[in-house]
Amino acid sequence: MAKPFLSYDQQINKLTGEKGLLIPDCDYAIAILKKTSYFALICGYKDPFKNPIR
């Protein structure tokens, strides 16, 4: 089953809501998503950015 396309804003919302990442600068985060795919970010780089309270 194919996953639906998510805009950069939707990807940011998913990262903050479902994945618990703290993203203080959405414009910078979008620039990173343009260089690094969402999948690569979540699978390899998310742990240092997770909200410790969640």
mmCIF file of C-alpha atoms in Angstrom:
data_model
loop_
_atom_site.group_PDB
_atom_site.id
_atom_site.type_symbol
_atom_site.label_atom_id
_atom_site.label_comp_id
_atom_site.label_asym_id
_atom_site.label_seq_id
_atom_site.Cartn_x
_atom_site.Cartn_y
_atom_site.Cartn_z
ATOM 1 C CA MET A 1 0.000 0.000 0.000
ATOM 2 C CA ALA A 2 1.422 3.366 -1.033
ATOM 3 C CA LYS A 3 1.739 6.056 1.607
ATOM 4 C CA PRO A 4 0.066 9.394 0.889
ATOM 5 C CA PHE A 5 2.131 12.388 -0.190
ATOM 6 C CA LEU A 6 2.781 14.852 2.638
ATOM 7 C CA SER A 7 3.713 18.484 2.075
ATOM 8 C CA TYR A 8 6.647 19.867 4.045
ATOM 9 C CA ASP A 9 4.251 21.473 6.532
ATOM 10 C CA GLN A 10 2.447 18.151 6.974
ATOM 11 C CA GLN A 11 5.785 16.392 7.496
ATOM 12 C CA ILE A 12 6.712 18.954 10.187
ATOM 13 C CA ASN A 13 3.344 18.390 11.884
ATOM 14 C CA LYS A 14 3.906 14.636 11.818
ATOM 15 C CA LEU A 15 7.420 14.998 13.235
ATOM 16 C CA THR A 16 6.245 17.187 16.112
ATOM 17 C CA GLY A 17 2.958 15.418 16.778
ATOM 18 C CA GLU A 18 3.517 11.712 16.209
ATOM 19 C CA LYS A 19 7.286 11.465 16.564
ATOM 20 C CA GLY A 20 7.714 13.908 19.456
ATOM 21 C CA LEU A 21 10.473 16.006 17.900
ATOM 22 C CA LEU A 22 11.116 19.559 19.069
ATOM 23 C CA ILE A 23 11.306 21.879 16.073
ATOM 24 C CA PRO A 24 11.887 25.514 17.094
ATOM 25 C CA ASP A 25 12.510 26.777 13.537
ATOM 26 C CA CYS A 26 10.109 25.363 10.947
ATOM 27 C CA ASP A 27 11.745 27.187 8.036
ATOM 28 C CA TYR A 28 15.095 25.593 8.853
ATOM 29 C CA ALA A 29 13.426 22.201 9.291
ATOM 30 C CA ILE A 30 11.847 22.498 5.845
ATOM 31 C CA ALA A 31 15.253 23.346 4.359
ATOM 32 C CA ILE A 32 16.651 20.187 5.974
ATOM 33 C CA LEU A 33 13.744 18.091 4.670
ATOM 34 C CA LYS A 34 14.478 19.378 1.161
ATOM 35 C CA LYS A 35 18.065 18.084 1.468
ATOM 36 C CA THR A 36 17.409 14.946 3.529
ATOM 37 C CA SER A 37 14.384 12.784 2.949
ATOM 38 C CA TYR A 38 11.793 12.340 5.680
ATOM 39 C CA PHE A 39 12.548 8.610 5.782
ATOM 40 C CA ALA A 40 16.298 9.139 6.260
ATOM 41 C CA LEU A 41 15.654 11.712 8.962
ATOM 42 C CA ILE A 42 13.278 9.502 10.932
ATOM 43 C CA CYS A 43 15.194 6.267 10.567
ATOM 44 C CA GLY A 44 18.653 7.578 11.270
ATOM 45 C CA TYR A 45 18.737 10.974 12.904
ATOM 46 C CA LYS A 46 15.675 11.493 15.105
ATOM 47 C CA ASP A 47 16.911 10.315 18.500
ATOM 48 C CA PRO A 48 18.968 13.405 19.464
ATOM 49 C CA PHE A 49 15.983 15.635 18.636
ATOM 50 C CA LYS A 50 13.252 13.774 20.523
ATOM 51 C CA ASN A 51 11.383 15.557 23.276
ATOM 52 C CA PRO A 52 12.682 14.035 26.548
ATOM 53 C CA ILE A 53 9.399 14.771 28.333
ATOM 54 C CA ARG A 54 7.311 12.696 25.925
#
